[in-house]
Amino acid sequence: MTDWTWEYGTSAEYVTSGLPPGVVAEVERLATELAALGESAVRVGRPIGKEGGLREFDILSGRGFISFLAIPRHACVYVCNVTWYG
């Protein structure tokens, strides 16, 4: 377990506006899992083979994805955007 946390990059209302409640719950569950990875979160998702920067991770069997930043100096994962294809 790590001391990392997660939060929405701007605000929960901005990032999750218009999303079904189940999608929001899945995003928050994944954000919790990413924070549990700690510094390893800088290598999760796309782009593959690079560390840091804005990362993407598929959600709900490819029906959407989240974009996030894992910032080691803040010990935080920031969920920046959710794209949902429904």
PDB file of C-alpha atoms in Angstrom:
ATOM      1  CA  MET A   1       0.000   0.000   0.000  1.00  0.00           C
ATOM      2  CA  THR A   2       1.202   3.525  -0.722  1.00  0.00           C
ATOM      3  CA  ASP A   3       0.510   6.983   0.627  1.00  0.00           C
ATOM      4  CA  TRP A   4      -0.635   8.100  -2.813  1.00  0.00           C
ATOM      5  CA  THR A   5      -4.088   9.575  -3.322  1.00  0.00           C
ATOM      6  CA  TRP A   6      -6.178  10.472  -6.327  1.00  0.00           C
ATOM      7  CA  GLU A   7      -8.425  13.361  -7.274  1.00  0.00           C
ATOM      8  CA  TYR A   8     -10.083  14.868 -10.301  1.00  0.00           C
ATOM      9  CA  GLY A   9      -7.790  17.156 -12.298  1.00  0.00           C
ATOM     10  CA  THR A  10     -10.244  20.045 -12.408  1.00  0.00           C
ATOM     11  CA  SER A  11     -13.413  19.104 -10.533  1.00  0.00           C
ATOM     12  CA  ALA A  12     -15.602  16.038 -10.235  1.00  0.00           C
ATOM     13  CA  GLU A  13     -18.495  17.925 -11.819  1.00  0.00           C
ATOM     14  CA  TYR A  14     -16.447  18.914 -14.853  1.00  0.00           C
ATOM     15  CA  VAL A  15     -14.854  15.502 -15.486  1.00  0.00           C
ATOM     16  CA  THR A  16     -17.926  13.331 -14.812  1.00  0.00           C
ATOM     17  CA  SER A  17     -20.682  15.582 -16.172  1.00  0.00           C
ATOM     18  CA  GLY A  18     -23.247  13.530 -18.089  1.00  0.00           C
ATOM     19  CA  LEU A  19     -21.719  10.131 -17.297  1.00  0.00           C
ATOM     20  CA  PRO A  20     -23.901   7.302 -15.968  1.00  0.00           C
ATOM     21  CA  PRO A  21     -23.408   6.601 -12.224  1.00  0.00           C
ATOM     22  CA  GLY A  22     -21.939   3.152 -12.957  1.00  0.00           C
ATOM     23  CA  VAL A  23     -19.243   4.680 -15.154  1.00  0.00           C
ATOM     24  CA  VAL A  24     -18.351   7.221 -12.463  1.00  0.00           C
ATOM     25  CA  ALA A  25     -18.093   4.394  -9.917  1.00  0.00           C
ATOM     26  CA  GLU A  26     -15.771   2.449 -12.232  1.00  0.00           C
ATOM     27  CA  VAL A  27     -13.596   5.523 -12.850  1.00  0.00           C
ATOM     28  CA  GLU A  28     -13.267   6.097  -9.105  1.00  0.00           C
ATOM     29  CA  ARG A  29     -12.483   2.426  -8.499  1.00  0.00           C
ATOM     30  CA  LEU A  30      -9.741   2.502 -11.137  1.00  0.00           C
ATOM     31  CA  ALA A  31      -8.354   5.768  -9.767  1.00  0.00           C
ATOM     32  CA  THR A  32      -8.110   4.134  -6.337  1.00  0.00           C
ATOM     33  CA  GLU A  33      -6.253   1.185  -7.876  1.00  0.00           C
ATOM     34  CA  LEU A  34      -3.884   3.509  -9.747  1.00  0.00           C
ATOM     35  CA  ALA A  35      -3.137   5.395  -6.528  1.00  0.00           C
ATOM     36  CA  ALA A  36      -2.438   2.067  -4.802  1.00  0.00           C
ATOM     37  CA  LEU A  37       0.253   1.414  -7.419  1.00  0.00           C
ATOM     38  CA  GLY A  38       2.073   4.530  -6.259  1.00  0.00           C
ATOM     39  CA  GLU A  39       4.985   5.591  -8.412  1.00  0.00           C
ATOM     40  CA  SER A  40       4.414   2.618 -10.740  1.00  0.00           C
ATOM     41  CA  ALA A  41       1.304   4.409 -12.045  1.00  0.00           C
ATOM     42  CA  VAL A  42       3.577   6.486 -14.314  1.00  0.00           C
ATOM     43  CA  ARG A  43       3.989   3.334 -16.458  1.00  0.00           C
ATOM     44  CA  VAL A  44       0.354   2.141 -16.632  1.00  0.00           C
ATOM     45  CA  GLY A  45      -1.714   2.402 -19.794  1.00  0.00           C
ATOM     46  CA  ARG A  46      -0.815   4.186 -22.994  1.00  0.00           C
ATOM     47  CA  PRO A  47       1.639   5.290 -24.289  1.00  0.00           C
ATOM     48  CA  ILE A  48       3.413   1.961 -23.917  1.00  0.00           C
ATOM     49  CA  GLY A  49       7.161   2.051 -23.417  1.00  0.00           C
ATOM     50  CA  LYS A  50       7.250   5.585 -21.981  1.00  0.00           C
ATOM     51  CA  GLU A  51       6.912   6.936 -18.473  1.00  0.00           C
ATOM     52  CA  GLY A  52       5.057   9.988 -17.255  1.00  0.00           C
ATOM     53  CA  GLY A  53       2.924  12.499 -19.040  1.00  0.00           C
ATOM     54  CA  LEU A  54      -0.760  12.185 -19.791  1.00  0.00           C
ATOM     55  CA  ARG A  55      -1.697   8.492 -19.773  1.00  0.00           C
ATOM     56  CA  GLU A  56      -4.780   6.652 -21.027  1.00  0.00           C
ATOM     57  CA  PHE A  57      -6.399   3.536 -19.645  1.00  0.00           C
ATOM     58  CA  ASP A  58      -9.377   1.644 -21.104  1.00  0.00           C
ATOM     59  CA  ILE A  59     -12.498   1.249 -18.969  1.00  0.00           C
ATOM     60  CA  LEU A  60     -15.388  -1.197 -19.085  1.00  0.00           C
ATOM     61  CA  SER A  61     -14.058  -3.499 -21.813  1.00  0.00           C
ATOM     62  CA  GLY A  62     -13.019  -0.712 -24.168  1.00  0.00           C
ATOM     63  CA  ARG A  63     -16.305   1.204 -24.024  1.00  0.00           C
ATOM     64  CA  GLY A  64     -14.342   4.270 -22.968  1.00  0.00           C
ATOM     65  CA  PHE A  65     -11.091   5.413 -21.426  1.00  0.00           C
ATOM     66  CA  ILE A  66      -9.734   7.688 -18.743  1.00  0.00           C
ATOM     67  CA  SER A  67      -6.882  10.146 -19.167  1.00  0.00           C
ATOM     68  CA  PHE A  68      -4.800  10.701 -16.065  1.00  0.00           C
ATOM     69  CA  LEU A  69      -1.558  12.138 -14.764  1.00  0.00           C
ATOM     70  CA  ALA A  70       0.490  10.342 -12.112  1.00  0.00           C
ATOM     71  CA  ILE A  71       2.648  12.969 -10.403  1.00  0.00           C
ATOM     72  CA  PRO A  72       5.305  11.462  -8.077  1.00  0.00           C
ATOM     73  CA  ARG A  73       6.207  14.754  -6.372  1.00  0.00           C
ATOM     74  CA  HIS A  74       2.539  15.204  -5.366  1.00  0.00           C
ATOM     75  CA  ALA A  75       2.060  11.474  -4.649  1.00  0.00           C
ATOM     76  CA  CYS A  76      -1.225  11.810  -6.506  1.00  0.00           C
ATOM     77  CA  VAL A  77      -3.056  10.485  -9.553  1.00  0.00           C
ATOM     78  CA  TYR A  78      -5.146  13.175 -11.274  1.00  0.00           C
ATOM     79  CA  VAL A  79      -8.076  11.998 -13.400  1.00  0.00           C
ATOM     80  CA  CYS A  80      -8.167  14.615 -16.175  1.00  0.00           C
ATOM     81  CA  ASN A  81     -10.798  13.335 -18.600  1.00  0.00           C
ATOM     82  CA  VAL A  82     -13.234  10.480 -19.149  1.00  0.00           C
ATOM     83  CA  THR A  83     -14.289   9.520 -22.663  1.00  0.00           C
ATOM     84  CA  TRP A  84     -17.382   7.309 -22.744  1.00  0.00           C
ATOM     85  CA  TYR A  85     -18.667   5.722 -25.927  1.00  0.00           C
ATOM     86  CA  GLY A  86     -21.667   4.158 -24.176  1.00  0.00           C
TER      87      GLY A  86
END
